[in-house]
Amino acid sequence: MKRYVFVIGMLTVLALAGCKDNKEEIPIATNSSSQLDDEDPTDELEDELPGEDIPDYSVDLPEKLSSFTIAIWGEVYKIPISYEEFTALGWTYKGKETAQLGPESYVENEQFEQEGNVVYVDLMNLDTESQPVSQCYIAGIHVDASSAESQGIHINLPGGIVFQKSTEEEVIAAYGSPIDRYEEGKSILLTYEYGMNSRVKLSFDEETGVLMEISLQNFRNPEGEEDLENVSDAITPEVEAYKLPEAEGILLQDFIVQYDGVLYQLPAPVSCFLDHGWTLDEDGSDEAVKSGKYGYATLVRNEQKIYAVVYNYGTEATTIKNCFVTTLYGDLDTTKIQISIAGGITLGMREEEFLERVGDQKYEKTEDKDNGYDIYTFYIDDEQLDYTQVTVDKVLHLVRQIKVVHNQDAVEDSETKDGQDTLENPDTTNNPDTDSESTPNPDTTNN
């Protein structure tokens, strides 16, 4: 299993209660074509229906998959869970628990074993300093029953779904339509997303239709949720002071964006988007965010979603609608939301006209060889935290993607708050092809 290390931003911790060992032994199923003991040929049809040997565990789980709560051998896990409590449930790490994991980072596909059964997990370090694995958290669990090492692992999911027993039809009935359905080889893969850094992938055997592989990842930060339960949702002074721009900007550094027909100047309050027809997906959004901290919001309109990182500029914790969106994005392929920027630069514009409207504004030009794109990035300073990025198709010479990022003020404000964590560079893209660590990336991710 290849080992990847990435960096995460704005994550927090959730601790769980203790556990006990009540795992059940499952007998080895026997199949036989012999009729010596029973001459009734109809019995053959009743041999080994998928999942019939899985015990009926009595577990109390939420109905929503977005809760990221499961039960393994009847023991309940809510992801993320601390390393200490995960190992207390009987799992043994096959690596070195004294190994250091970098600050605000995670590593994928680490192996844990229990009585010959193996799961692969994602470990994350939420601290701003390196921590040993034993001080980290389990943020992802991956189990594949097509592998002999995982066939003895029995899992209950929310909504009455059972690993190695439930079918694709039963999963869709319980959780609704997935964001993606993909057929590859002899498997069918369903993907459910619940905001940035929170997703579930369920894979089914094409022949039997049975759920045979589970992948859960939840890098959300629930630390201090109890402190946010009674937060006021009254409009904050920062939101009251915000004014929608009356005209598009002259320079890209004005960060004025026309998005889905409405002008915004970034960063812009979530409430402004709600006032203009967007709705908040509660499953994919934080309820509230502490002062000087980042959070997550998922905005939905006309079947389009924005997975947004938001920032609380206020001096007190507040609800998500009073936080500010720091990035907007649109393209011609996936996030088909019309976006235009200073000078009337918009999606679908010819490259020649785009460059004419840019004039003498400085940019860095890079090449995306895999997709055949030229990328023009307009930074406002050497820190490269705030920028406008325009992507052009090299074959068609048309603008295909536009992204606007303005969060420098948020980072600077957080540095002035005593005891608050900061992000060194909130828009460096991670490279999953190396084991090196990179910086956090609180960009807007769209679907």
Coordinates of C-alpha atoms in Angstrom, one line a residue:
M1 CA 0.0 0.0 0.0
K2 CA 1.6 3.3 -1.1
R3 CA 2.0 5.8 1.7
Y4 CA 1.2 9.5 1.0
V5 CA 1.6 12.4 3.3
F6 CA -0.4 15.6 2.9
V7 CA -1.0 18.8 4.8
I8 CA -4.4 19.9 6.1
G9 CA -5.7 23.2 7.3
M10 CA -8.2 24.2 9.9
L11 CA -8.9 20.8 11.5
T12 CA -9.9 20.0 15.0
V13 CA -10.3 17.0 17.3
L14 CA -13.2 14.9 18.5
A15 CA -12.7 12.4 21.4
L16 CA -14.9 9.5 22.1
A17 CA -15.9 7.3 25.1
G18 CA -14.2 4.0 26.0
C19 CA -14.9 0.6 24.6
K20 CA -15.1 -3.1 25.3
D21 CA -14.2 -6.2 23.3
N22 CA -17.3 -8.0 22.1
K23 CA -16.2 -9.1 18.7
E24 CA -17.9 -12.2 17.5
E25 CA -16.2 -15.2 15.9
I26 CA -17.7 -16.0 12.5
P27 CA -17.8 -19.7 11.4
I28 CA -16.2 -20.5 8.0
A29 CA -19.0 -21.0 5.5
T30 CA -19.1 -24.3 3.6
N31 CA -20.4 -24.8 0.1
S32 CA -21.1 -28.2 -1.4
S33 CA -22.7 -29.5 -4.6
S34 CA -23.2 -32.9 -3.1
Q35 CA -26.8 -34.1 -2.6
L36 CA -25.9 -37.2 -0.6
D37 CA -27.3 -35.8 2.6
D38 CA -30.3 -34.1 1.1
E39 CA -31.9 -35.1 -2.2
D40 CA -33.9 -31.9 -2.5
P41 CA -32.2 -29.9 -5.3
T42 CA -33.9 -26.7 -4.3
D43 CA -31.6 -26.6 -1.2
E44 CA -28.7 -25.7 -3.6
L45 CA -30.4 -22.3 -4.3
E46 CA -30.5 -21.5 -0.6
D47 CA -26.7 -22.1 0.0
E48 CA -24.7 -19.0 0.9
L49 CA -26.8 -16.0 0.0
P50 CA -24.5 -12.9 0.2
G51 CA -24.1 -11.7 3.8
E52 CA -26.2 -14.5 5.4
D53 CA -23.3 -15.4 7.8
I54 CA -22.9 -11.9 9.1
P55 CA -24.1 -11.6 12.7
D56 CA -27.0 -9.3 13.5
Y57 CA -25.3 -6.7 15.8
S58 CA -27.5 -4.6 18.0
V59 CA -26.1 -1.1 17.4
D60 CA -27.6 2.4 17.8
L61 CA -26.4 4.5 14.8
P62 CA -27.6 7.8 13.3
E63 CA -29.6 7.6 10.1
K64 CA -27.4 10.0 8.1
L65 CA -24.2 8.8 6.5
S66 CA -22.9 12.3 7.0
S67 CA -22.5 11.6 10.7
F68 CA -19.4 9.5 9.8
T69 CA -20.5 7.0 12.6
I70 CA -20.1 3.3 12.0
A71 CA -19.9 0.1 14.1
I72 CA -17.2 -2.5 13.7
W73 CA -18.1 -5.8 15.4
G74 CA -20.8 -3.9 17.3
E75 CA -18.4 -1.2 18.6
V76 CA -19.3 2.3 17.6
Y77 CA -16.7 4.6 16.0
K78 CA -17.2 8.3 15.1
I79 CA -14.6 9.6 12.6
P80 CA -12.3 11.3 13.4
I81 CA -11.4 9.3 16.5
S82 CA -8.2 9.6 18.6
Y83 CA -5.4 7.0 18.1
E84 CA -5.6 6.2 21.7
E85 CA -9.3 5.3 21.6
F86 CA -8.9 3.5 18.3
T87 CA -6.2 1.2 19.7
A88 CA -8.2 0.7 22.9
L89 CA -10.8 -0.9 20.7
G90 CA -8.3 -3.7 19.9
W91 CA -6.4 -2.4 16.9
T92 CA -2.6 -2.5 16.7
Y93 CA -0.6 -0.2 14.5
K94 CA 1.8 -2.0 12.1
G95 CA 4.1 0.9 11.9
K96 CA 6.1 2.9 14.5
E97 CA 3.8 4.8 16.8
T98 CA 6.8 7.0 17.7
A99 CA 7.2 8.2 14.1
Q100 CA 6.6 11.9 13.7
L101 CA 3.8 13.3 11.6
G102 CA 4.2 16.9 10.5
P103 CA 2.1 19.9 11.7
E104 CA -1.5 20.1 10.3
S105 CA -0.8 17.0 8.1
Y106 CA -2.2 13.6 7.4
V107 CA -0.9 10.3 6.0
E108 CA -3.0 7.8 4.1
N109 CA -3.3 4.1 4.1
E110 CA -1.6 3.2 7.4
Q111 CA -2.1 -0.5 8.4
F112 CA -3.8 -1.6 11.6
E113 CA -4.5 -5.2 12.6
Q114 CA -6.8 -7.0 15.0
E115 CA -6.7 -10.8 15.3
G116 CA -5.5 -11.2 11.8
N117 CA -8.0 -8.7 10.4
V118 CA -6.6 -5.6 8.6
V119 CA -7.9 -2.1 8.0
Y120 CA -6.1 0.8 6.4
V121 CA -6.6 4.2 8.0
D122 CA -5.6 7.9 7.4
L123 CA -3.8 9.4 10.4
M124 CA -4.0 13.2 10.9
N125 CA -2.1 15.6 13.1
L126 CA -4.2 18.7 14.0
D127 CA -1.4 20.4 15.9
T128 CA 0.8 23.2 14.6
E129 CA 3.8 21.2 15.7
S130 CA 4.9 17.7 14.7
Q131 CA 3.5 14.9 16.8
P132 CA 4.1 11.2 17.2
V133 CA 1.6 8.9 15.5
S134 CA 0.3 7.9 19.0
Q135 CA -0.9 11.5 19.5
C136 CA -2.7 11.7 16.2
Y137 CA -6.2 10.9 15.0
I138 CA -7.9 8.4 12.7
A139 CA -9.6 10.5 10.0
G140 CA -10.2 7.9 7.4
I141 CA -11.0 4.1 7.4
H142 CA -10.7 1.9 4.3
V143 CA -11.9 -1.7 4.2
D144 CA -11.9 -4.0 1.2
A145 CA -13.7 -7.4 1.6
S146 CA -12.3 -8.7 -1.7
S147 CA -9.0 -9.0 0.2
A148 CA -8.7 -12.1 2.5
E149 CA -7.2 -9.9 5.3
S150 CA -10.4 -7.9 5.6
Q151 CA -13.2 -10.5 4.9
G152 CA -13.7 -11.1 8.6
I153 CA -14.4 -7.4 9.4
H154 CA -18.1 -6.8 9.8
I155 CA -19.4 -3.2 9.7
N156 CA -22.7 -1.5 10.3
L157 CA -23.3 1.9 8.7
P158 CA -26.0 4.4 9.3
G159 CA -29.5 3.8 8.0
G160 CA -29.4 0.0 8.5
I161 CA -26.7 -0.6 5.8
V162 CA -24.5 -3.7 6.4
F163 CA -21.1 -4.2 4.9
Q164 CA -20.8 -7.4 2.8
K165 CA -24.6 -7.7 2.8
S166 CA -26.5 -4.6 1.6
T167 CA -27.0 -3.8 -2.1
E168 CA -26.5 -0.7 -4.2
E169 CA -30.3 -0.3 -4.3
E170 CA -30.6 -0.4 -0.5
V171 CA -27.7 2.1 -0.1
I172 CA -29.4 4.6 -2.5
A173 CA -32.7 4.1 -0.7
A174 CA -31.0 4.9 2.6
Y175 CA -28.7 7.8 1.5
G176 CA -30.2 9.2 -1.7
S177 CA -28.5 9.5 -5.0
P178 CA -24.6 9.8 -4.9
I179 CA -22.7 12.6 -6.3
D180 CA -21.0 10.2 -8.7
R181 CA -21.6 6.6 -9.9
Y182 CA -18.7 4.9 -11.7
E183 CA -18.3 1.4 -13.1
E184 CA -14.9 0.0 -13.4
G185 CA -14.1 -3.6 -14.1
K186 CA -16.3 -5.8 -11.9
S187 CA -17.1 -3.0 -9.4
I188 CA -19.6 -0.2 -9.1
L189 CA -18.4 2.8 -7.1
L190 CA -20.8 5.3 -5.4
T191 CA -19.3 8.6 -4.0
Y192 CA -21.1 10.7 -1.4
E193 CA -19.6 14.1 -0.5
Y194 CA -20.4 16.2 2.6
G195 CA -18.4 19.4 2.0
M196 CA -14.7 19.9 1.8
N197 CA -12.5 17.0 3.1
S198 CA -15.5 14.8 4.0
R199 CA -16.5 12.0 1.6
V200 CA -17.6 8.4 1.6
K201 CA -17.0 5.9 -1.2
L202 CA -18.9 2.6 -1.4
S203 CA -18.0 -0.1 -3.9
F204 CA -20.2 -3.0 -4.9
D205 CA -19.5 -6.3 -6.6
E206 CA -21.1 -6.0 -10.1
E207 CA -22.2 -9.6 -10.2
T208 CA -23.8 -9.9 -6.7
G209 CA -24.6 -6.2 -6.2
V210 CA -23.3 -6.5 -2.6
L211 CA -21.3 -3.7 -0.8
M212 CA -17.7 -5.0 -0.7
E213 CA -15.5 -1.9 -0.1
I214 CA -15.9 1.1 2.2
S215 CA -13.8 4.3 2.3
L216 CA -14.6 7.0 4.8
Q217 CA -12.6 10.2 5.1
N218 CA -13.6 13.1 7.4
F219 CA -10.9 15.7 8.0
R220 CA -13.3 18.1 9.6
N221 CA -12.5 19.8 12.9
P222 CA -15.1 19.3 15.6
E223 CA -12.9 20.6 18.5
G224 CA -14.8 22.9 20.8
E225 CA -18.2 22.2 19.3
E226 CA -19.7 22.4 22.8
D227 CA -18.5 26.0 22.9
L228 CA -20.4 26.8 19.7
E229 CA -23.8 25.3 20.6
N230 CA -25.4 28.5 21.8
V231 CA -23.6 31.0 19.5
S232 CA -25.8 33.9 18.5
D233 CA -26.7 34.2 14.8
A234 CA -27.3 38.0 15.1
I235 CA -25.7 39.9 12.2
T236 CA -22.2 40.9 13.1
P237 CA -20.7 44.4 12.7
E238 CA -18.4 43.0 10.0
V239 CA -21.3 41.8 7.9
E240 CA -23.3 45.0 8.5
A241 CA -20.3 47.0 7.2
Y242 CA -20.1 44.9 4.0
K243 CA -21.5 46.5 0.8
L244 CA -22.1 44.8 -2.5
P245 CA -20.1 46.5 -5.2
E246 CA -22.1 48.6 -7.7
A247 CA -19.9 47.9 -10.7
E248 CA -17.2 45.5 -11.9
G249 CA -13.6 46.3 -10.9
I250 CA -11.1 48.1 -13.1
L251 CA -8.1 46.1 -11.8
L252 CA -7.9 42.4 -11.0
Q253 CA -6.6 43.3 -7.5
D254 CA -10.0 44.9 -6.7
F255 CA -11.2 41.3 -6.2
I256 CA -14.7 42.2 -7.6
V257 CA -16.3 39.2 -9.1
Q258 CA -19.6 38.8 -11.0
Y259 CA -20.7 35.3 -9.9
D260 CA -23.9 33.8 -11.2
G261 CA -25.1 37.2 -12.2
V262 CA -24.4 39.0 -8.9
L263 CA -21.4 41.2 -8.0
Y264 CA -19.4 40.4 -4.9
Q265 CA -16.1 41.8 -3.6
L266 CA -14.1 39.1 -1.9
P267 CA -14.1 38.2 0.9
A268 CA -17.9 38.3 0.9
P269 CA -20.3 37.2 3.7
V270 CA -22.0 33.9 3.4
S271 CA -25.3 35.7 4.1
C272 CA -24.9 37.7 0.8
F273 CA -25.0 34.5 -1.1
L274 CA -28.0 33.3 0.8
D275 CA -29.7 36.6 0.0
H276 CA -29.2 35.9 -3.7
G277 CA -30.7 32.5 -4.1
W278 CA -28.0 30.1 -2.6
T279 CA -28.9 27.8 0.2
L280 CA -26.7 26.3 2.9
D281 CA -26.2 22.5 2.9
E282 CA -26.1 21.8 6.6
D283 CA -24.5 18.4 6.2
G284 CA -21.5 19.9 4.5
S285 CA -21.2 23.1 6.6
D286 CA -20.1 24.1 10.0
E287 CA -22.8 25.5 12.2
A288 CA -20.5 28.1 13.7
V289 CA -16.9 29.3 13.7
K290 CA -14.7 30.8 16.4
S291 CA -13.2 34.2 16.2
G292 CA -10.2 34.4 13.9
K293 CA -10.7 30.9 12.6
Y294 CA -11.5 29.2 9.3
G295 CA -14.5 27.0 8.7
Y296 CA -16.4 25.2 5.9
A297 CA -19.6 26.0 4.1
T298 CA -21.3 24.2 1.2
L299 CA -23.6 26.5 -0.8
V300 CA -26.1 25.0 -3.3
R301 CA -28.0 26.6 -6.2
N302 CA -29.5 25.2 -9.4
E303 CA -27.9 21.8 -8.7
Q304 CA -24.5 23.4 -8.4
K305 CA -22.4 23.3 -5.2
I306 CA -19.6 25.5 -3.9
Y307 CA -17.4 23.9 -1.2
A308 CA -16.1 27.1 0.4
V309 CA -13.6 27.8 3.1
V310 CA -14.9 30.7 5.1
Y311 CA -13.3 33.0 7.7
N312 CA -14.8 34.7 10.9
Y313 CA -13.5 38.2 11.0
G314 CA -15.5 39.0 14.2
T315 CA -14.2 39.2 17.8
E316 CA -16.7 36.5 18.9
A317 CA -17.7 33.1 17.7
T318 CA -20.6 33.3 15.2
T319 CA -22.8 31.2 12.9
I320 CA -21.6 30.3 9.5
K321 CA -23.8 32.8 7.7
N322 CA -21.8 35.6 9.3
C323 CA -18.5 34.3 8.0
F324 CA -16.8 35.4 4.8
V325 CA -16.2 33.4 1.6
T326 CA -12.6 33.9 0.5
T327 CA -12.6 32.2 -3.0
L328 CA -14.8 31.9 -6.0
Y329 CA -14.3 29.6 -9.0
G330 CA -16.0 28.7 -12.2
D331 CA -15.2 26.7 -15.3
L332 CA -16.8 25.4 -18.5
D333 CA -16.6 21.7 -17.5
T334 CA -17.6 20.9 -13.9
T335 CA -18.5 24.0 -12.0
K336 CA -20.6 25.6 -14.7
I337 CA -21.2 28.8 -12.9
Q338 CA -20.7 32.0 -14.9
I339 CA -18.0 34.1 -13.5
S340 CA -16.4 37.3 -14.8
I341 CA -13.8 39.6 -13.4
A342 CA -12.3 43.1 -13.9
G343 CA -12.4 44.3 -17.5
G344 CA -15.3 42.0 -18.3
I345 CA -13.0 39.0 -18.6
T346 CA -15.3 36.0 -18.6
L347 CA -15.5 32.3 -19.3
G348 CA -15.4 31.4 -23.0
M349 CA -13.6 34.6 -24.0
R350 CA -10.9 34.3 -26.6
E351 CA -7.3 34.3 -25.3
E352 CA -6.3 37.3 -27.4
E353 CA -9.2 39.4 -26.1
F354 CA -8.4 38.3 -22.5
L355 CA -4.8 39.5 -22.8
E356 CA -5.9 42.8 -24.4
R357 CA -8.1 43.5 -21.4
V358 CA -5.4 42.6 -19.0
G359 CA -3.2 45.3 -20.4
D360 CA 0.0 45.8 -18.5
Q361 CA -1.1 44.0 -15.3
K362 CA 1.7 41.6 -14.4
Y363 CA 1.2 37.9 -14.3
E364 CA 3.0 34.5 -14.1
K365 CA 2.4 32.1 -16.9
T366 CA 2.6 28.3 -16.3
E367 CA 1.7 25.3 -18.3
D368 CA -0.6 22.3 -17.4
K369 CA 0.7 19.8 -19.9
D370 CA -1.7 17.0 -18.8
N371 CA -4.8 19.0 -19.6
G372 CA -3.3 21.2 -22.4
Y373 CA -3.8 24.5 -20.5
D374 CA -1.9 27.8 -20.1
I375 CA -2.4 29.3 -16.6
Y376 CA -2.1 33.0 -16.0
T377 CA -1.8 34.0 -12.3
F378 CA -2.0 37.6 -11.2
Y379 CA -0.6 38.0 -7.7
I380 CA -0.9 41.2 -5.8
D381 CA 2.4 40.8 -3.8
D382 CA 5.3 38.6 -3.2
E383 CA 3.5 36.6 -0.5
Q384 CA 1.2 35.1 -3.3
L385 CA -1.7 34.7 -0.9
D386 CA -4.2 36.7 -2.9
Y387 CA -4.5 36.3 -6.7
T388 CA -6.7 36.0 -9.7
Q389 CA -6.1 32.9 -12.0
V390 CA -7.2 32.6 -15.5
T391 CA -6.8 29.2 -17.3
V392 CA -6.8 29.1 -21.1
D393 CA -7.3 26.1 -23.4
K394 CA -4.2 25.8 -25.6
V395 CA -6.0 24.2 -28.5
L396 CA -9.2 26.3 -28.5
H397 CA -7.5 29.5 -27.1
L398 CA -10.5 30.1 -24.9
V399 CA -10.8 31.0 -21.2
R400 CA -11.9 27.7 -19.5
Q401 CA -11.5 28.5 -15.8
I402 CA -11.4 31.5 -13.6
K403 CA -10.5 31.5 -9.9
V404 CA -10.3 34.5 -7.5
V405 CA -8.7 34.2 -4.0
H406 CA -8.6 36.9 -1.4
N407 CA -7.8 35.8 2.1
Q408 CA -4.7 37.8 3.0
D409 CA -6.5 40.1 5.3
A410 CA -7.8 37.1 7.2
V411 CA -4.3 35.7 7.7
E412 CA -3.0 39.0 8.8
D413 CA -5.9 39.5 11.3
S414 CA -5.3 36.1 12.8
E415 CA -1.7 36.9 13.4
T416 CA -2.7 39.8 15.7
K417 CA -4.9 37.6 17.9
D418 CA -3.2 36.2 20.9
G419 CA -3.0 32.4 20.9
Q420 CA -4.6 31.9 17.5
D421 CA -3.1 29.7 14.9
T422 CA -2.2 31.0 11.4
L423 CA -1.8 29.4 8.0
E424 CA 1.5 30.0 6.3
N425 CA 0.1 29.8 2.7
P426 CA -3.5 28.9 2.3
D427 CA -3.4 28.1 -1.4
T428 CA -0.5 25.8 -2.0
T429 CA -1.7 22.7 -3.8
N430 CA -0.7 19.3 -2.4
N431 CA 1.2 16.8 -4.5
P432 CA 0.1 13.3 -3.9
D433 CA 2.9 11.8 -5.8
T434 CA 5.5 12.5 -3.2
D435 CA 6.0 11.9 0.6
S436 CA 7.0 15.6 1.2
E437 CA 4.7 17.9 3.2
S438 CA 3.2 21.0 1.8
T439 CA 1.2 23.9 3.2
P440 CA -2.6 24.1 3.9
N441 CA -5.0 24.8 1.1
P442 CA -8.3 26.5 2.2
D443 CA -9.4 27.1 -1.3
T444 CA -13.0 26.8 -2.6
T445 CA -13.4 23.4 -4.1
N446 CA -16.4 23.1 -6.5
N447 CA -18.2 20.2 -7.8

